[in-house]
Coordinates of C-alpha atoms and ligand atoms in Angstrom, one line a residue:
X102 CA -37.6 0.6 -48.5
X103 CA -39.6 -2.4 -48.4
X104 CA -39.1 -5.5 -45.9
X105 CA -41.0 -8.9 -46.6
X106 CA -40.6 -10.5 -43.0
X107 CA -41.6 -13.8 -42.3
X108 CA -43.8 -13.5 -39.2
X109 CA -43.2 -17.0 -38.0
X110 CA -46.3 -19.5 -38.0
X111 CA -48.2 -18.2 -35.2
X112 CA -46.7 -17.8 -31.4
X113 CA -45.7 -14.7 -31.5
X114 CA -42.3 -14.9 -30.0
X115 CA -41.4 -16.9 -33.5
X116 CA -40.6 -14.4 -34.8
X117 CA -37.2 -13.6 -35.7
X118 CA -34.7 -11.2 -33.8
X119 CA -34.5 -9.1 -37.0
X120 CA -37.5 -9.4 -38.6
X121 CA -39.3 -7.8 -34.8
X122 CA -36.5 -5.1 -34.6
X123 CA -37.7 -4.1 -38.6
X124 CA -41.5 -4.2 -37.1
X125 CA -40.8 -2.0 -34.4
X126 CA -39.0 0.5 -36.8
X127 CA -41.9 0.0 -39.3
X128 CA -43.7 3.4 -40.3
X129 CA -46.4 0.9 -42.4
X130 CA -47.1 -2.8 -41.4
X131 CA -49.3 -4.8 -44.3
X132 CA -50.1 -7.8 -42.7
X133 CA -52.1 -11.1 -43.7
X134 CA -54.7 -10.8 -41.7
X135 CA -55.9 -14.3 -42.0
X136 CA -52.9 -16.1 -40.8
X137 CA -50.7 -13.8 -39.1
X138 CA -50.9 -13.1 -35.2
X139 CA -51.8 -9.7 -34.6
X140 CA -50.5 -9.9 -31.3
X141 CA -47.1 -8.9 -33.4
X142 CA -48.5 -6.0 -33.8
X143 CA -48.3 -4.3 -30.1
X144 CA -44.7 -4.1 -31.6
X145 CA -45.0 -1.1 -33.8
X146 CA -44.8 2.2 -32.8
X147 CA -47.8 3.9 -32.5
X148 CA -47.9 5.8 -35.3
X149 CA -46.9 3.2 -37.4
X150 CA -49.8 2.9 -40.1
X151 CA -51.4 -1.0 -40.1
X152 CA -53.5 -2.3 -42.7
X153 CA -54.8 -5.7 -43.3
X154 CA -53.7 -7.1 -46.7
X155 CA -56.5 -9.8 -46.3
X156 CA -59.3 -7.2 -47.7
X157 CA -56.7 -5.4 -50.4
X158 CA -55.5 -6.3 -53.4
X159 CA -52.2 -6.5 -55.2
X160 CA -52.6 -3.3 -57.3
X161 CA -53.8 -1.5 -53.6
X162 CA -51.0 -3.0 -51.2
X163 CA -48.6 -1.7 -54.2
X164 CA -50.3 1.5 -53.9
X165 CA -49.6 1.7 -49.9
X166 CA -46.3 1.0 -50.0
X167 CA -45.8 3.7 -52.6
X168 CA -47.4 6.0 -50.9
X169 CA -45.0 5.4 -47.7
X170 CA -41.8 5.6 -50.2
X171 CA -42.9 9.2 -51.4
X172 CA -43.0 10.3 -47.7
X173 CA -39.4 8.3 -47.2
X174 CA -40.9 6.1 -45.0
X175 CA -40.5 2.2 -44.1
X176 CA -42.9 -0.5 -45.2
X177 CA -42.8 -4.1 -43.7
X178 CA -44.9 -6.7 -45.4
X179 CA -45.6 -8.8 -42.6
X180 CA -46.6 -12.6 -44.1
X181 CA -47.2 -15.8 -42.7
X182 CA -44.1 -18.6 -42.0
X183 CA -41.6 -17.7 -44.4
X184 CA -42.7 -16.0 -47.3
X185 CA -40.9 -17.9 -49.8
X186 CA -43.6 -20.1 -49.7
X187 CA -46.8 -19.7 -50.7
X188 CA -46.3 -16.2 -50.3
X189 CA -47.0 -14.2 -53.4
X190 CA -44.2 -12.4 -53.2
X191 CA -42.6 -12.4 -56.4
X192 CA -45.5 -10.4 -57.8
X193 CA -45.2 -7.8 -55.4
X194 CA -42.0 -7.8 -55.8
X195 CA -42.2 -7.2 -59.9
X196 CA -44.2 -4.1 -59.0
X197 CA -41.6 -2.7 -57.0
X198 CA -39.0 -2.6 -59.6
X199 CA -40.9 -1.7 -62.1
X200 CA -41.4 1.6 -59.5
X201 CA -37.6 1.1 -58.7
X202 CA -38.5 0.6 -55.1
X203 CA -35.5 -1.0 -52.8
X204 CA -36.8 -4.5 -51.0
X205 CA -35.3 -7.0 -49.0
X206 CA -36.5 -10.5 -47.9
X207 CA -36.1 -11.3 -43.9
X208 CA -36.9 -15.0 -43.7
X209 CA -39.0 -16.9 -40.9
X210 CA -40.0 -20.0 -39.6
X211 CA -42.1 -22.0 -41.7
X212 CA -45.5 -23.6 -40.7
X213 CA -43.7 -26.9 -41.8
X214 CA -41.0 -26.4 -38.7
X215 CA -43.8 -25.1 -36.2
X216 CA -45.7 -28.6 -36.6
X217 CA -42.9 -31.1 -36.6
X218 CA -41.8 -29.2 -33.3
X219 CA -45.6 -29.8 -32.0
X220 CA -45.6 -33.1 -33.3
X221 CA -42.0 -33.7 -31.5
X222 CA -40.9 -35.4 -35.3
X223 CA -38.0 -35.0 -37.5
X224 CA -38.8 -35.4 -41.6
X225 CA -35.8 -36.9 -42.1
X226 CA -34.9 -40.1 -40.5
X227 CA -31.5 -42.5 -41.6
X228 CA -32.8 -45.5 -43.8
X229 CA -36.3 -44.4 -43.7
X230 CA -36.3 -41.1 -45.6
X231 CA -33.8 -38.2 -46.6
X232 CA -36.3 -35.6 -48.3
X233 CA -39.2 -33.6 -47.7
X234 CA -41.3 -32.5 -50.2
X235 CA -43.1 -29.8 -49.9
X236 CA -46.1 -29.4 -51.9
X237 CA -49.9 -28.6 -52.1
X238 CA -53.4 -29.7 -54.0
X239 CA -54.6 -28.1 -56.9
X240 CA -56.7 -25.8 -55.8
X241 CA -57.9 -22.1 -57.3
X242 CA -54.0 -22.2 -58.4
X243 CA -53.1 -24.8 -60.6
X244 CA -50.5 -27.4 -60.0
X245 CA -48.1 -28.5 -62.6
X246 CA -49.0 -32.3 -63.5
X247 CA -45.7 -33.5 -63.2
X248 CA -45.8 -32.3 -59.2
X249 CA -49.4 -34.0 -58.8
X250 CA -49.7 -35.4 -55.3
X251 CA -49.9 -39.2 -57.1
X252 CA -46.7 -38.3 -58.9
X253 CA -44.9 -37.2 -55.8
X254 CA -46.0 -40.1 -53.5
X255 CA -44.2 -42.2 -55.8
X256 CA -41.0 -41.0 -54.0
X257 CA -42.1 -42.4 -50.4
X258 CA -40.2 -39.3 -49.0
X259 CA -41.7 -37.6 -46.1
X260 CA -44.5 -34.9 -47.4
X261 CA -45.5 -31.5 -45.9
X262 CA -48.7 -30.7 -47.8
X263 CA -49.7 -26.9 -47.4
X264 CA -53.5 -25.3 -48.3
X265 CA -55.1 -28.3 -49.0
X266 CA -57.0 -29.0 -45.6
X267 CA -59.9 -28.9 -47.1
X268 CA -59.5 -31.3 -49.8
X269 CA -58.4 -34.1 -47.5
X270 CA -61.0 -36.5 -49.8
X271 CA -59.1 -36.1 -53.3
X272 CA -55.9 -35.5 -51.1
X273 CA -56.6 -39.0 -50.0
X274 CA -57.0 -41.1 -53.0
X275 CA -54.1 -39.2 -54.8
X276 CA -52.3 -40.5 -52.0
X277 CA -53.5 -43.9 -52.3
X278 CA -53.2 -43.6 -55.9
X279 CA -49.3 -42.5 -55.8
X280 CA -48.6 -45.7 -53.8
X281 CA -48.5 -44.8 -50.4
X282 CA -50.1 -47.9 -48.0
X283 CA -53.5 -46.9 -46.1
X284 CA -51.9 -47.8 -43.1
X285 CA -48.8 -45.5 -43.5
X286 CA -48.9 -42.6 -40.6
X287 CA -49.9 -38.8 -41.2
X288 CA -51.0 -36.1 -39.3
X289 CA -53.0 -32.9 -39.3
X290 CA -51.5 -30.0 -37.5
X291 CA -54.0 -27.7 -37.2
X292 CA -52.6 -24.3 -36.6
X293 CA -49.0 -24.9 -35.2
X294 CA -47.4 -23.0 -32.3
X295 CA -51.1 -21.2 -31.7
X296 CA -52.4 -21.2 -28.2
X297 CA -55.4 -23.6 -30.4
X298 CA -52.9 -25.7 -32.1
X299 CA -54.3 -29.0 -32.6
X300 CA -52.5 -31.8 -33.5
X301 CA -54.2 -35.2 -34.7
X302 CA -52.4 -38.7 -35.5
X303 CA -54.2 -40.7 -38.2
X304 CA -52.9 -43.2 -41.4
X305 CA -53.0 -42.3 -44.9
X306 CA -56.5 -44.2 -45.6
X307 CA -58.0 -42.7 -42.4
X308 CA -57.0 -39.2 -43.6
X309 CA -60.3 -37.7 -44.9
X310 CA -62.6 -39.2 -42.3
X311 CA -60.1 -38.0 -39.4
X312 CA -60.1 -34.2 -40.7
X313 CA -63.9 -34.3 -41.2
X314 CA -64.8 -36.1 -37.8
X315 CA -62.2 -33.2 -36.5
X316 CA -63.6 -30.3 -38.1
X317 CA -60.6 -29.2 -39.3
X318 CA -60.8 -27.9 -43.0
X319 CA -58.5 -24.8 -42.9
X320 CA -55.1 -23.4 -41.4
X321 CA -53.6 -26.8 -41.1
X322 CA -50.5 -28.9 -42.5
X323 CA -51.3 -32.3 -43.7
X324 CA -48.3 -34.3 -42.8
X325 CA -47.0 -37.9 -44.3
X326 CA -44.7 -40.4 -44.5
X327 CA -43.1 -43.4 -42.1
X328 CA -41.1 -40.9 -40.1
X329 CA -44.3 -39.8 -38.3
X330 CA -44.7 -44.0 -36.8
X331 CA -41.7 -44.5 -34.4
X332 CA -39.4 -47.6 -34.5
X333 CA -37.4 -49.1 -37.8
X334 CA -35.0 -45.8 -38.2
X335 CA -31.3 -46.5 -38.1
X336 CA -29.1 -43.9 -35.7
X337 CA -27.1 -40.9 -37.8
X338 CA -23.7 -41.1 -38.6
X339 CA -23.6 -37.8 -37.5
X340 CA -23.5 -39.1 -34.0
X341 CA -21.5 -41.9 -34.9
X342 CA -18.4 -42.6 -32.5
X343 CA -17.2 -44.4 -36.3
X344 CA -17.6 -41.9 -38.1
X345 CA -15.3 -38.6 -38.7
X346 CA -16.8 -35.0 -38.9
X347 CA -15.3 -31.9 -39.6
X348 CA -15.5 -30.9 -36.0
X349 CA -14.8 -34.4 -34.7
X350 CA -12.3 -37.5 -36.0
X351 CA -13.5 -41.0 -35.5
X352 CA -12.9 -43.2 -32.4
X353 CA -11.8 -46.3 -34.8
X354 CA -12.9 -46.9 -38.1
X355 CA -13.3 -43.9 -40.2
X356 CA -16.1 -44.1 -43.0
X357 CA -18.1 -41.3 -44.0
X358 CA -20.6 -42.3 -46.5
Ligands
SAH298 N1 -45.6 -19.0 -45.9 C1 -46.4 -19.8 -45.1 C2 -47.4 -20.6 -45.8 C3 -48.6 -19.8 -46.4 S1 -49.8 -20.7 -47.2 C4 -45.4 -20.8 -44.3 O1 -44.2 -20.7 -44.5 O2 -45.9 -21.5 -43.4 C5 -51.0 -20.9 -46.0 C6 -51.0 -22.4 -45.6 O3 -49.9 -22.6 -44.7 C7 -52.3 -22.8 -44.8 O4 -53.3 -23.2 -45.7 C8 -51.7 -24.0 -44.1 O5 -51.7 -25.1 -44.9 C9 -50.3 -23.6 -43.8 N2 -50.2 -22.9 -42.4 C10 -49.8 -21.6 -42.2 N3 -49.7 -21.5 -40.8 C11 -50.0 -22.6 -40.3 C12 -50.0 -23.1 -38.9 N4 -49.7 -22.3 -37.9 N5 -50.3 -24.4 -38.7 C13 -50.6 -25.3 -39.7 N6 -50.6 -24.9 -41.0 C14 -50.3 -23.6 -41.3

């Protein structure tokens, strides 16, 4: 049995309840070594076998973990936030079947939660935007041309850009291109939750200069949209004395639009 667990985005009690009891049963952790805290790894039992997935390749993890299976043992995949995304899972996983090897997904906390906590910020603000997108530059991995950065801007929803902290320059102009204002507010969260997190305020035309003059060109979230300035958002209905939930009727008027 395989487990993909989400190790959370870096503080090491983010993980969840059930993906740390799975660790702690593990008889073979393969962990991304680049981004995931190793400190979660004082959780496995000493004999439990640890590699590094950060120096292996696909065809070798697959290898490990069939390895364990023959011996009837557990495997947890340890990766980074929640491996849904980003995570190059789905190939693993299409080498498992094909081996007709049992796997389950245990999710996590995303990088994307970990910096809006450090940032104190919700994505989603009444009247000022009800999305997130979640996205990233093209990088070694192409990007579809309909999701281009420029294309995506044109929504003015709030943006969570992933691996592309060290393309802030072209991130920039896309940016500018896809008709977001210089002035709007964004953010670099340089590794979220981490005892280094870092976090740094700057506008959308200050973005590039900001994340040079900060060093930061790796392990960060590059954050944007209006709900990152305070002021201008209107309250939630969901807190509305007017307005009825399904755990709460409405002091007068009732209206739930
Ligand atoms: N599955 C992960 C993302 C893996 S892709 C998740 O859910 O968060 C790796 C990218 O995630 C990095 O390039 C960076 O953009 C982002 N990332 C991962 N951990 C981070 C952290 N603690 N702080 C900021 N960004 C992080």
């Amino acid at each position: 049995m395989v487990y993909f667990v989400g190790a959370g985005p870096g503080a090491e009690d983010l993980i969840t309840v059930r993906g740390l009891r799975l660790l702690e049963q593990a008889d073979q952790v393969i962990y991304a070594g680049s981004l995931v805290n190793p400190g979660l790894l004082s959780s496995c039992r000493p004999e439990c076998r640890i590699l590094d997935s950060a120096r292996m390749t696909l065809e070798e993890v697959i290898a490990a973990i069939a390895a364990q299976e023959e011996t009837g043992g557990m495997t947890v995949r340890l990766h980074t936030g929640d491996p849904s995304l980003y995570g190059a899972i789905r190939e693993q996983i299409r080498e498992l079947e094909k081996r007709k090897i049992a796997w389950e997904i245990c999710p996590g906390v995303s990088s994307f939660s970990g910096a809006a906590a450090a940032l104190g910020v919700e994505y989603t603000l009444p009247g000022i935007s009800q999305s997130l997108i979640i996205t990233r530059m093209a990088g070694r991995t192409a990007v579809p041309e309909k999701e281009g950065i420029a294309a995506l801007s044109a929504h003015q929803a709030s943006m969570a850009i992933f691996l592309s902290a060290s393309l802030t320059g072209r991130l920039q102009e896309e940016l500018l291109k896809g008709g977001w204002k210089p002035e709007t507010a964004a953010a670099i969260v340089y590794k979220a939750t981490w005892p280094d997190e870092k976090t740094v305020l700057c506008m959308v035309g200050t973005l590039h200069e900001t994340a040079e003059r900060e060093g930061i060109w790796r392990t960060a979230l590059i954050l944007i949209g209006d709900v990152l300035s305070d002021g201008g958002f209107l309250r939630s209905r969901l807190y509305d004395p007017a307005f009825t939930t399904g755990f709460r009727r409405a002091v007068s008027r009732e209206d739930e639009t």
